[in-house]
Short mmCIF file of C-alpha atoms in Angstrom, two decimals:
data_model
loop_
_atom_site.label_atom_id
_atom_site.label_comp_id
_atom_site.label_asym_id
_atom_site.label_seq_id
_atom_site.Cartn_x
_atom_site.Cartn_y
_atom_site.Cartn_z
CA UNK A 52 0.00 0.00 0.00
CA UNK A 53 1.40 3.36 -1.01
CA UNK A 54 1.47 5.98 1.73
CA UNK A 55 -0.68 8.27 -0.41
CA UNK A 56 -3.38 5.69 -1.09
CA UNK A 57 -5.25 6.15 2.17
CA UNK A 58 -7.99 8.26 3.71
CA UNK A 59 -7.95 10.45 6.83
CA UNK A 60 -11.17 10.51 8.89
CA UNK A 61 -11.42 13.36 11.40
CA UNK A 62 -13.69 12.34 14.26
CA UNK A 63 -16.00 14.81 15.99
CA UNK A 64 -17.47 12.17 18.30
CA UNK A 65 -20.13 10.59 16.09
CA UNK A 66 -21.35 7.11 16.98
CA UNK A 67 -21.04 6.33 13.25
CA UNK A 68 -17.39 7.33 12.74
CA UNK A 69 -16.15 3.75 12.94
CA UNK A 70 -18.69 2.78 10.30
CA UNK A 71 -17.12 5.28 7.90
CA UNK A 72 -13.80 3.48 8.28
CA UNK A 73 -15.47 0.09 7.84
CA UNK A 74 -17.30 1.09 4.67
CA UNK A 75 -14.11 2.50 3.17
CA UNK A 76 -12.20 -0.69 3.99
CA UNK A 77 -14.93 -2.62 2.13
CA UNK A 78 -13.85 -0.68 -0.95
CA UNK A 79 -10.28 -2.02 -0.52
CA UNK A 80 -9.06 1.40 0.56
CA UNK A 81 -7.23 1.97 3.84
CA UNK A 82 -8.63 4.55 6.25
CA UNK A 83 -7.52 5.90 9.63
CA UNK A 84 -9.46 7.73 12.33
CA UNK A 85 -8.04 10.60 14.37
CA UNK A 86 -9.75 13.15 16.63
CA UNK A 87 -10.50 16.40 14.83
CA UNK A 88 -7.89 18.18 17.00
CA UNK A 89 -5.18 15.50 16.96
CA UNK A 90 -1.56 16.36 16.16
CA UNK A 91 -0.64 12.71 15.55
CA UNK A 92 -0.99 12.67 11.79
CA UNK A 93 0.51 14.38 8.75
CA UNK A 94 -2.11 15.54 6.25
CA UNK A 95 0.41 15.08 3.44
CA UNK A 96 0.25 11.31 3.99
CA UNK A 97 -3.40 11.14 2.92
CA UNK A 98 -5.03 11.46 -0.46
CA UNK A 99 -8.47 12.47 0.83
CA UNK A 100 -10.13 13.65 4.04
CA UNK A 101 -13.56 12.95 5.55
CA UNK A 102 -15.18 14.94 8.38
CA UNK A 103 -17.51 12.90 10.60
CA UNK A 104 -20.76 13.74 12.32
CA UNK A 105 -21.00 14.80 15.96
CA UNK A 106 -23.42 15.08 18.88
CA UNK A 107 -22.29 18.72 19.15
CA UNK A 108 -23.86 21.69 17.37
CA UNK A 109 -21.99 24.23 15.23
CA UNK A 110 -24.26 26.90 16.73
CA UNK A 111 -23.72 25.93 20.36
CA UNK A 112 -21.21 26.90 23.02
CA UNK A 113 -18.92 23.90 22.42
CA UNK A 114 -18.14 24.10 18.73
CA UNK A 115 -15.42 21.68 17.66
CA UNK A 116 -13.07 23.57 15.33
CA UNK A 117 -10.85 21.49 13.03
CA UNK A 118 -7.78 22.95 11.33
CA UNK A 119 -8.71 22.83 7.64
CA UNK A 120 -5.93 25.15 6.45
CA UNK A 121 -4.07 22.32 4.69
CA UNK A 122 -7.19 20.41 3.71
CA UNK A 123 -10.03 22.47 2.25
CA UNK A 124 -9.31 23.37 -1.35
CA UNK A 125 -6.06 21.40 -1.29
CA UNK A 126 -7.29 17.81 -0.90
CA UNK A 127 -10.60 16.15 -1.79
CA UNK A 128 -12.83 16.71 1.24
CA UNK A 129 -16.14 15.06 2.13
CA UNK A 130 -17.98 16.54 5.11
CA UNK A 131 -20.75 14.46 6.70
CA UNK A 132 -23.54 15.83 8.95
CA UNK A 133 -21.71 17.97 11.55
CA UNK A 134 -18.83 18.31 9.10
CA UNK A 135 -21.19 19.64 6.42
CA UNK A 136 -22.83 22.01 8.90
CA UNK A 137 -19.39 23.24 9.97
CA UNK A 138 -18.47 24.11 6.38
CA UNK A 139 -21.77 25.94 5.99
CA UNK A 140 -21.62 27.86 9.27
CA UNK A 141 -18.00 28.99 9.04
CA UNK A 142 -17.59 29.52 5.30
CA UNK A 143 -20.34 32.03 4.65
CA UNK A 144 -23.54 30.06 5.13
CA UNK A 145 -25.96 29.62 8.02
CA UNK A 146 -27.05 26.71 10.23
CA UNK A 147 -30.07 26.74 12.54
CA UNK A 148 -32.39 24.45 14.45
CA UNK A 149 -34.65 22.34 12.28
CA UNK A 150 -38.39 22.34 12.96
CA UNK A 151 -38.08 18.82 14.33
CA UNK A 152 -35.25 16.40 14.98
CA UNK A 153 -34.56 14.70 11.68
CA UNK A 154 -33.73 11.08 12.49
CA UNK A 155 -34.17 7.97 10.42
CA UNK A 156 -34.93 7.12 6.81
CA UNK A 157 -35.52 9.74 4.15
CA UNK A 158 -35.50 9.74 0.36
CA UNK A 159 -33.66 12.03 -2.02
CA UNK A 160 -36.15 14.15 -3.94
CA UNK A 161 -33.48 16.04 -5.90
CA UNK A 162 -30.06 14.92 -7.09
CA UNK A 163 -27.64 17.02 -9.17
CA UNK A 164 -26.78 14.59 -11.97
CA UNK A 165 -23.71 16.69 -12.88
CA UNK A 166 -22.14 16.28 -9.43
CA UNK A 167 -19.49 13.49 -9.46
CA UNK A 168 -20.33 12.60 -5.85
CA UNK A 169 -23.79 11.48 -6.97
CA UNK A 170 -22.74 9.61 -10.11
CA UNK A 171 -25.27 6.81 -10.70
CA UNK A 172 -27.29 7.89 -7.61
CA UNK A 173 -30.86 8.81 -8.44
CA UNK A 174 -33.88 10.51 -6.95
CA UNK A 175 -35.76 8.22 -4.61
CA UNK A 176 -32.56 6.78 -3.11
CA UNK A 177 -32.96 6.15 0.62
CA UNK A 178 -30.61 7.95 3.04
CA UNK A 179 -30.23 8.00 6.82
CA UNK A 180 -30.62 11.28 8.73
CA UNK A 181 -29.50 11.92 12.31
CA UNK A 182 -29.42 15.61 13.26
CA UNK A 183 -31.34 18.37 15.00
CA UNK A 184 -29.74 21.31 13.13
CA UNK A 185 -30.17 22.04 9.44
CA UNK A 186 -28.33 24.07 6.82
CA UNK A 187 -30.47 27.17 6.18
CA UNK A 188 -28.08 28.94 3.81
CA UNK A 189 -25.30 27.34 1.79
CA UNK A 190 -21.71 28.57 2.22
CA UNK A 191 -20.27 31.05 -0.25
CA UNK A 192 -19.15 29.83 -3.65
CA UNK A 193 -21.16 26.61 -3.36
CA UNK A 194 -24.19 24.98 -4.97
CA UNK A 195 -26.89 22.57 -3.82
CA UNK A 196 -26.46 18.96 -4.98
CA UNK A 197 -29.18 17.03 -3.12
CA UNK A 198 -32.45 17.47 -1.25
CA UNK A 199 -34.99 15.38 0.63
CA UNK A 200 -38.62 16.25 1.28
CA UNK A 201 -37.76 17.89 4.62
CA UNK A 202 -34.13 18.93 4.04
CA UNK A 203 -33.58 21.31 1.14
CA UNK A 204 -29.80 21.46 1.49
CA UNK A 205 -29.11 17.76 2.01
CA UNK A 206 -26.00 18.03 -0.15
CA UNK A 207 -23.77 20.76 -1.58
CA UNK A 208 -20.38 21.25 -3.18
CA UNK A 209 -17.96 24.13 -3.43
CA UNK A 210 -17.52 25.43 -6.95
CA UNK A 211 -14.02 24.95 -8.45
CA UNK A 212 -12.77 22.68 -5.65
CA UNK A 213 -13.30 19.06 -4.61
CA UNK A 214 -15.09 19.88 -1.35
CA UNK A 215 -18.46 18.24 -0.73
CA UNK A 216 -20.97 18.33 2.11
CA UNK A 217 -23.85 15.95 2.81
CA UNK A 218 -26.34 16.19 5.66
CA UNK A 219 -27.08 12.43 5.70
CA UNK A 220 -24.89 9.47 6.68
CA UNK A 221 -23.65 7.38 3.72
CA UNK A 222 -21.75 5.07 6.08
CA UNK A 223 -24.94 3.74 7.67
CA UNK A 224 -26.30 0.68 5.88
CA UNK A 225 -29.78 2.22 5.72
CA UNK A 226 -28.40 4.65 3.12
CA UNK A 227 -28.93 2.37 0.15
CA UNK A 228 -26.46 4.15 -2.14
CA UNK A 229 -24.11 5.15 0.68
CA UNK A 230 -21.30 2.85 -0.41
CA UNK A 231 -21.65 4.11 -3.97
CA UNK A 232 -21.38 7.72 -2.79
CA UNK A 233 -18.22 6.92 -0.81
CA UNK A 234 -16.80 5.09 -3.81
CA UNK A 235 -17.56 8.08 -6.04
CA UNK A 236 -15.73 10.36 -3.66
CA UNK A 237 -12.70 8.14 -3.12
CA UNK A 238 -12.25 6.55 -6.55
CA UNK A 239 -13.81 8.94 -9.08
CA UNK A 240 -12.95 12.21 -7.32
CA UNK A 241 -9.87 11.49 -5.18
CA UNK A 242 -8.46 8.91 -7.67
CA UNK A 243 -7.46 6.51 -4.88
CA UNK A 244 -6.37 3.06 -6.02
CA UNK A 245 -8.26 0.17 -4.43
CA UNK A 246 -5.20 -1.73 -3.25
CA UNK A 247 -6.05 -2.48 0.39
CA UNK A 248 -6.24 -6.30 0.24
CA UNK A 249 -5.28 -9.12 2.65
CA UNK A 250 -2.31 -10.02 0.44
CA UNK A 251 -1.09 -6.42 0.48
CA UNK A 252 -1.57 -6.24 4.25
CA UNK A 253 0.42 -9.43 4.85
CA UNK A 254 3.30 -8.30 2.67
CA UNK A 255 3.41 -4.82 4.21
CA UNK A 256 3.04 -6.06 7.80
CA UNK A 257 5.68 -8.80 7.51
CA UNK A 258 8.15 -6.26 6.08
CA UNK A 259 7.36 -3.79 8.87
CA UNK A 260 7.76 -6.47 11.55
CA UNK A 261 11.11 -7.54 10.13
CA UNK A 262 12.34 -3.95 9.99
CA UNK A 263 11.04 -3.11 13.47
CA UNK A 264 11.99 -6.25 15.36
CA UNK A 265 15.08 -7.36 13.49
CA UNK A 266 16.62 -10.34 15.26
CA UNK A 267 15.04 -9.57 18.65
CA UNK A 268 12.98 -12.15 20.53
CA UNK A 269 9.23 -11.66 20.91
CA UNK A 270 6.84 -13.19 23.45
CA UNK A 271 3.16 -13.44 22.45
CA UNK A 272 0.08 -14.19 24.50
CA UNK A 273 -1.78 -16.85 22.56
CA UNK A 274 -5.46 -17.32 23.49
CA UNK A 275 -6.71 -19.75 20.89
CA UNK A 276 -8.85 -17.04 19.33
CA UNK A 277 -8.69 -15.65 15.82
CA UNK A 278 -6.83 -12.44 16.66
CA UNK A 279 -3.91 -13.87 18.60
CA UNK A 280 -3.61 -16.78 16.18
CA UNK A 281 -3.36 -14.55 13.11
CA UNK A 282 -0.92 -12.28 14.96
CA UNK A 283 1.21 -15.31 15.84
CA UNK A 284 1.31 -16.64 12.28
CA UNK A 285 2.19 -13.18 10.93
CA UNK A 286 5.03 -12.88 13.44
CA UNK A 287 6.18 -16.43 12.73
CA UNK A 288 6.30 -15.56 9.04
CA UNK A 289 8.38 -12.48 9.85
CA UNK A 290 10.78 -13.67 12.58
CA UNK A 291 10.36 -17.46 12.81
CA UNK A 292 12.13 -19.10 15.74
CA UNK A 293 12.46 -15.81 17.63
CA UNK A 294 8.73 -15.90 18.44
CA UNK A 295 7.82 -17.46 21.80
CA UNK A 296 4.09 -18.06 22.30
CA UNK A 297 2.60 -18.42 25.77
CA UNK A 298 -0.95 -19.56 26.45
CA UNK A 299 -2.09 -18.54 29.93
CA UNK A 300 -4.89 -20.34 31.73
CA UNK A 301 -6.51 -17.49 33.64
CA UNK A 302 -9.10 -19.79 35.19
CA UNK A 303 -11.78 -17.95 33.21
CA UNK A 304 -11.68 -19.98 30.01
CA UNK A 305 -14.42 -22.14 28.56
CA UNK A 306 -14.77 -25.74 29.72
CA UNK A 307 -11.66 -27.82 28.85
CA UNK A 308 -10.31 -24.97 26.74
CA UNK A 309 -6.79 -24.92 28.18
CA UNK A 310 -5.88 -28.39 26.94
CA UNK A 311 -7.86 -28.17 23.69
CA UNK A 312 -6.14 -24.91 22.70
CA UNK A 313 -2.69 -26.34 23.37
CA UNK A 314 -3.60 -29.36 21.24
CA UNK A 315 -4.90 -27.04 18.53
CA UNK A 316 -1.48 -25.48 18.00
CA UNK A 317 0.55 -28.66 18.24
CA UNK A 318 0.75 -29.11 14.47
CA UNK A 319 0.94 -25.44 13.44
CA UNK A 320 4.69 -25.14 13.86
CA UNK A 321 4.39 -22.48 16.56
CA UNK A 322 6.53 -22.55 19.70
CA UNK A 323 3.81 -22.60 22.40
CA UNK A 324 4.11 -22.98 26.18
CA UNK A 325 1.07 -23.46 28.43
CA UNK A 326 1.04 -21.71 31.82
CA UNK A 327 -1.66 -22.45 34.39
CA UNK A 328 -2.08 -19.25 36.40
CA UNK A 329 -5.77 -19.71 37.25
CA UNK A 330 -5.18 -19.48 41.02
CA UNK A 331 -3.44 -16.09 40.64
CA UNK A 332 -6.28 -14.62 38.59
CA UNK A 333 -9.07 -15.89 40.86
CA UNK A 334 -7.21 -14.61 43.91
CA UNK A 335 -6.83 -11.15 42.35
CA UNK A 336 -10.57 -11.05 41.58
CA UNK A 337 -11.68 -11.90 45.10
CA UNK A 338 -14.17 -9.33 46.43
CA UNK A 339 -14.26 -7.25 43.22
CA UNK A 340 -17.66 -6.54 41.68
CA UNK A 341 -17.13 -3.47 39.47
CA UNK A 342 -16.66 -4.46 35.77
CA UNK A 343 -13.83 -2.01 35.11
CA UNK A 344 -12.02 -3.04 38.28
CA UNK A 345 -12.30 -6.67 37.21
CA UNK A 346 -10.86 -5.90 33.79
CA UNK A 347 -7.99 -3.99 35.35
CA UNK A 348 -7.28 -6.77 37.86
CA UNK A 349 -7.25 -9.38 35.09
CA UNK A 350 -5.02 -7.14 32.98
CA UNK A 351 -2.56 -6.64 35.84
CA UNK A 352 -2.18 -10.36 36.54
CA UNK A 353 -1.93 -10.99 32.81
CA UNK A 354 1.04 -8.61 32.68
CA UNK A 355 2.57 -10.08 35.85
CA UNK A 356 2.42 -13.59 34.42
CA UNK A 357 4.00 -12.43 31.21
CA UNK A 358 6.70 -10.62 33.11
CA UNK A 359 7.51 -13.85 34.95
CA UNK A 360 7.57 -15.88 31.75
CA UNK A 361 9.50 -13.26 29.81
CA UNK A 362 12.29 -13.44 32.38
CA UNK A 363 12.58 -17.13 31.60
CA UNK A 364 13.37 -16.30 27.97
CA UNK A 365 16.85 -14.95 27.54
CA UNK A 366 17.06 -11.46 26.00
CA UNK A 367 13.39 -11.15 25.04
CA UNK A 368 12.69 -7.57 23.94
CA UNK A 369 9.07 -7.45 22.72
CA UNK A 370 5.57 -8.37 23.85
CA UNK A 371 3.19 -9.05 20.94
CA UNK A 372 -0.58 -8.70 21.32
CA UNK A 373 -3.58 -9.49 19.16
CA UNK A 374 -5.14 -6.06 19.64
CA UNK A 375 -7.53 -5.11 16.81
CA UNK A 376 -8.98 -1.75 15.81
CA UNK A 377 -12.31 -1.99 17.68
CA UNK A 378 -10.34 -2.68 20.89
CA UNK A 379 -8.36 0.52 20.38
CA UNK A 380 -11.42 2.58 19.45
CA UNK A 381 -13.52 1.42 22.42
CA UNK A 382 -10.66 1.74 24.92
CA UNK A 383 -9.10 5.10 24.17
CA UNK A 384 -11.91 7.09 22.59
CA UNK A 385 -10.20 7.15 19.22
CA UNK A 386 -6.83 8.44 20.37
CA UNK A 387 -8.31 10.58 23.11
CA UNK A 388 -10.94 12.24 20.96
CA UNK A 389 -14.49 13.31 21.74
CA UNK A 390 -16.07 9.85 21.41
CA UNK A 391 -17.11 8.27 24.70
CA UNK A 392 -15.00 5.45 26.12
CA UNK A 393 -17.18 2.33 26.36
CA UNK A 394 -14.87 -0.04 28.21
CA UNK A 395 -11.21 -0.81 28.69
CA UNK A 396 -9.48 -3.81 27.14
CA UNK A 397 -6.87 -5.80 29.00
CA UNK A 398 -4.54 -5.81 25.98
CA UNK A 399 -4.70 -2.11 25.19
CA UNK A 400 -2.86 0.82 26.69
CA UNK A 401 0.74 -0.20 27.13
CA UNK A 402 2.82 -1.76 29.87
CA UNK A 403 4.03 -0.54 33.25
CA UNK A 404 7.54 0.88 33.43
CA UNK A 405 8.89 -2.06 35.40
CA UNK A 406 8.24 -4.42 32.51
CA UNK A 407 11.09 -3.80 30.12
CA UNK A 408 9.31 -5.00 27.00
CA UNK A 409 8.27 -3.02 23.96
CA UNK A 410 4.83 -3.70 22.44
CA UNK A 411 4.15 -4.91 18.91
CA UNK A 412 0.53 -5.11 17.71
CA UNK A 413 0.42 -6.23 14.07
CA UNK A 414 -3.40 -6.20 13.86
CA UNK A 415 -4.21 -2.99 15.73
CA UNK A 416 -5.42 -1.13 12.62
CA UNK A 417 -7.78 -3.77 11.20
CA UNK A 418 -11.26 -5.03 12.02
CA UNK A 419 -12.35 -8.56 12.94
CA UNK A 420 -13.59 -9.53 9.48
CA UNK A 421 -10.34 -8.25 8.00
CA UNK A 422 -8.40 -10.37 10.49
CA UNK A 423 -10.24 -13.44 9.21
CA UNK A 424 -9.46 -12.56 5.59
CA UNK A 425 -5.79 -12.10 6.48
CA UNK A 426 -5.85 -15.46 8.26
CA UNK A 427 -7.26 -17.12 5.15
CA UNK A 428 -4.45 -15.58 3.08
CA UNK A 429 -1.97 -17.04 5.60
CA UNK A 430 -3.49 -20.50 5.16
CA UNK A 431 -4.87 -20.86 8.69
CA UNK A 432 -7.50 -23.60 9.15
CA UNK A 433 -11.04 -22.38 8.41
CA UNK A 434 -12.49 -23.95 11.58
CA UNK A 435 -10.12 -21.86 13.68
CA UNK A 436 -10.77 -18.68 11.70
CA UNK A 437 -14.54 -19.05 12.03
CA UNK A 438 -14.40 -19.58 15.78
CA UNK A 439 -16.55 -17.10 17.67
CA UNK A 440 -14.77 -14.19 19.36
CA UNK A 441 -14.15 -14.70 23.07
CA UNK A 442 -13.29 -11.76 25.37
CA UNK A 443 -9.77 -11.53 26.74
CA UNK A 444 -11.02 -11.35 30.35
CA UNK A 445 -13.00 -14.50 29.58
CA UNK A 446 -15.85 -15.53 31.84
CA UNK A 447 -14.71 -12.87 34.31
CA UNK A 448 -16.88 -10.33 32.49
CA UNK A 449 -19.71 -12.81 31.92
CA UNK A 450 -20.10 -13.37 35.65
CA UNK A 451 -21.79 -10.22 36.88
CA UNK A 452 -20.58 -9.32 40.33
CA UNK A 453 -17.81 -11.09 42.22
CA UNK A 454 -16.02 -13.93 40.43
CA UNK A 455 -15.52 -17.17 42.36
CA UNK A 456 -14.28 -20.60 41.34
CA UNK A 457 -17.75 -22.04 41.99
CA UNK A 458 -19.41 -19.49 39.69
CA UNK A 459 -16.81 -20.09 36.98
CA UNK A 460 -17.48 -23.85 37.00
CA UNK A 461 -21.22 -23.24 36.89
CA UNK A 462 -20.97 -20.87 33.93
CA UNK A 463 -18.54 -23.16 32.12
CA UNK A 464 -21.16 -25.90 32.17
CA UNK A 465 -23.91 -23.57 30.99
CA UNK A 466 -21.72 -22.16 28.21
CA UNK A 467 -20.66 -25.63 27.05
CA UNK A 468 -24.28 -26.76 26.71
CA UNK A 469 -25.20 -23.61 24.76
CA UNK A 470 -22.25 -23.71 22.34
CA UNK A 471 -22.54 -27.48 21.81
CA UNK A 472 -26.24 -27.02 21.10
CA UNK A 473 -25.55 -24.35 18.48
CA UNK A 474 -23.08 -26.65 16.76
CA UNK A 475 -25.37 -29.68 16.89
CA UNK A 476 -28.25 -27.69 15.39
CA UNK A 477 -25.90 -26.21 12.74
CA UNK A 478 -26.56 -22.72 14.08
CA UNK A 479 -23.01 -21.95 15.19
CA UNK A 480 -21.85 -20.61 11.81
CA UNK A 481 -24.96 -18.43 11.56
CA UNK A 482 -23.99 -16.60 14.74
CA UNK A 483 -21.09 -14.14 15.02
CA UNK A 484 -20.67 -14.53 18.78
CA UNK A 485 -22.52 -16.46 21.47
CA UNK A 486 -22.11 -17.00 25.18
CA UNK A 487 -23.83 -17.17 28.52
CA UNK A 488 -23.93 -14.66 31.40
CA UNK A 489 -24.33 -15.54 35.08
CA UNK A 490 -26.52 -12.88 36.66
CA UNK A 491 -26.14 -11.64 40.25
CA UNK A 492 -29.75 -12.52 41.11
CA UNK A 493 -31.59 -15.58 42.39
CA UNK A 494 -35.10 -16.55 41.36
CA UNK A 495 -37.72 -18.82 42.86
CA UNK A 496 -38.31 -22.09 41.06
CA UNK A 497 -39.93 -25.47 41.58
CA UNK A 498 -38.11 -28.74 40.96
CA UNK A 499 -40.18 -31.78 41.76
CA UNK A 500 -42.11 -30.86 44.86
CA UNK A 501 -39.38 -28.61 46.23
CA UNK A 502 -39.01 -24.87 46.14
CA UNK A 503 -35.66 -23.64 44.78
CA UNK A 504 -33.99 -20.26 45.00
CA UNK A 505 -31.14 -20.38 42.51
CA UNK A 506 -29.22 -18.48 39.84
CA UNK A 507 -30.43 -16.96 36.57
CA UNK A 508 -28.35 -17.22 33.40
CA UNK A 509 -28.79 -15.16 30.23
CA UNK A 510 -27.94 -16.54 26.81
CA UNK A 511 -26.62 -14.12 24.18
CA UNK A 512 -26.18 -14.65 20.43
CA UNK A 513 -25.48 -11.82 18.00
CA UNK A 514 -24.82 -11.26 14.32
CA UNK A 515 -22.19 -8.72 13.31
CA UNK A 516 -19.49 -7.89 10.79
CA UNK A 517 -16.77 -6.59 13.07
CA UNK A 518 -18.24 -6.15 16.55
CA UNK A 519 -18.72 -2.39 16.22
CA UNK A 520 -22.47 -2.91 15.80
CA UNK A 521 -24.46 -6.09 16.40
CA UNK A 522 -28.01 -7.42 16.22
CA UNK A 523 -29.42 -10.22 18.36
CA UNK A 524 -30.04 -13.46 16.50
CA UNK A 525 -33.59 -14.80 16.30
CA UNK A 526 -32.78 -18.36 17.37
CA UNK A 527 -35.59 -20.91 16.93
CA UNK A 528 -37.90 -21.19 19.94
CA UNK A 529 -37.60 -24.97 19.86
CA UNK A 530 -33.82 -24.69 20.16
CA UNK A 531 -34.00 -22.20 23.03
CA UNK A 532 -36.49 -24.42 24.85
CA UNK A 533 -34.26 -27.45 24.37
CA UNK A 534 -31.12 -25.63 25.62
CA UNK A 535 -32.97 -24.07 28.55
CA UNK A 536 -34.26 -27.44 29.71
CA UNK A 537 -30.85 -29.04 29.35
CA UNK A 538 -29.14 -26.27 31.34
CA UNK A 539 -31.65 -26.33 34.20
CA UNK A 540 -31.65 -30.13 34.36
CA UNK A 541 -27.87 -30.52 34.24
CA UNK A 542 -26.30 -27.48 35.90
CA UNK A 543 -26.75 -27.49 39.64
CA UNK A 544 -27.53 -24.03 41.00
CA UNK A 545 -29.39 -22.68 37.93
CA UNK A 546 -33.18 -22.67 37.78
CA UNK A 547 -33.95 -19.99 35.18
CA UNK A 548 -32.69 -19.20 31.65
CA UNK A 549 -33.43 -15.97 29.76
CA UNK A 550 -32.46 -14.85 26.24
CA UNK A 551 -30.97 -11.39 25.57
CA UNK A 552 -32.64 -9.59 22.64
CA UNK A 553 -30.68 -6.30 22.86
CA UNK A 554 -28.72 -4.89 19.91
CA UNK A 555 -25.44 -2.93 19.94
CA UNK A 556 -25.94 -0.03 20.27
CA UNK A 557 -27.51 0.74 22.72
CA UNK A 558 -26.26 -2.37 24.54
CA UNK A 559 -22.79 -3.89 24.23
CA UNK A 560 -22.19 -7.49 23.17
CA UNK A 561 -20.81 -8.46 26.56
CA UNK A 562 -22.72 -7.51 29.68
CA UNK A 563 -19.66 -6.03 31.38
#
């Protein structure tokens, strides 16, 4: 991938910013997200720029001002929602409150057929609106390019420069021609080559790893999941015998997972060592109920274990991690930007000073589906690549409240019945991620002639592309009934099973 063949996305805190990056990646074009006020990028490295939406108003007290001095009029620029309103408000136009909050589906009633942004996009095309302000007057030296029934200035462009504004969100899948509009901007207008492919990523990443690491030794935490596996194979391809993989049993894995994962890698040619540190993790979690505190405790022990194991490897210099882009986005608010932090990830954020290892994260700029495509290019077994994601903190964040060994064993049994059932009914491959949650409540039940007062478990199954958004899966009632009966009849301490039908957003995939 050439340095110039990529797109800069400036984030103003929109919940859809990550979707912009995803949609662009689908076009085989690389994109990066930075906060609107970040100093951590060089505009010259990018061939086009996109301004995101925002919960803020350009007419309010907290206007987010980007530096467009090296962008507008100098590089192709697409401004979406807040970005479009910003260009209108501060370049000679006017933005004001709309008569009502414009949210949801709308249809284009006017499209400027001469505008390259709307090439092959026609009147009647559905778009997605999400704003409470509207563009009353267009900025100077610009012309209208699109309208809906309620929004006259749904699109505009500056005359004699490649600067475009649209009030709707092309990145949201409800905008039926959204991908086409992005393609028009990036390929037809910005002339970006569509070269972002798994093969290109592997070649580029292996070269970067070789140049960065050289002949140093690297220790990698292998979990058995897709991310760490692909990271390991990439590193093995780059540095071979200098990669040392360690699989830690944190006591929060699925039933029998420690041994099965070690067996899984036996014939992959990777140097893997299994370390059973379950007692250390469970001890560190004693008495902790807060989700963030649990994640931090698990992360600390994870680092401590690696520090111990790293000292057993002579001259190791690097710690490799399977961090992927959604982990980074959700943990650090897109490099400290205006987006809200959802949760922390145990493998994001660096290492304490006492641990003298540098971090290498070969997957930190790609999404989950891209990781799978890279894995396929590397020749990794399909069954492993299609394995459901499993959180790094494991069952520790699926047990709400304090984590104990007894609760872990209980949830392991529940989870095993659920996952086995999905596989037996050939539903596993139709689900992106599934698992069970042990709730911190008891419920009254009747078993035989006896009253019970036992635990409630929630089953969760979602469909998704990359984990940034997710919808609950409508599993057959007969299957849910069968699994529920099997769990209650076979797992001592559970007398009630519920099914989670929440989507992300507003919920998250995990409960903690």
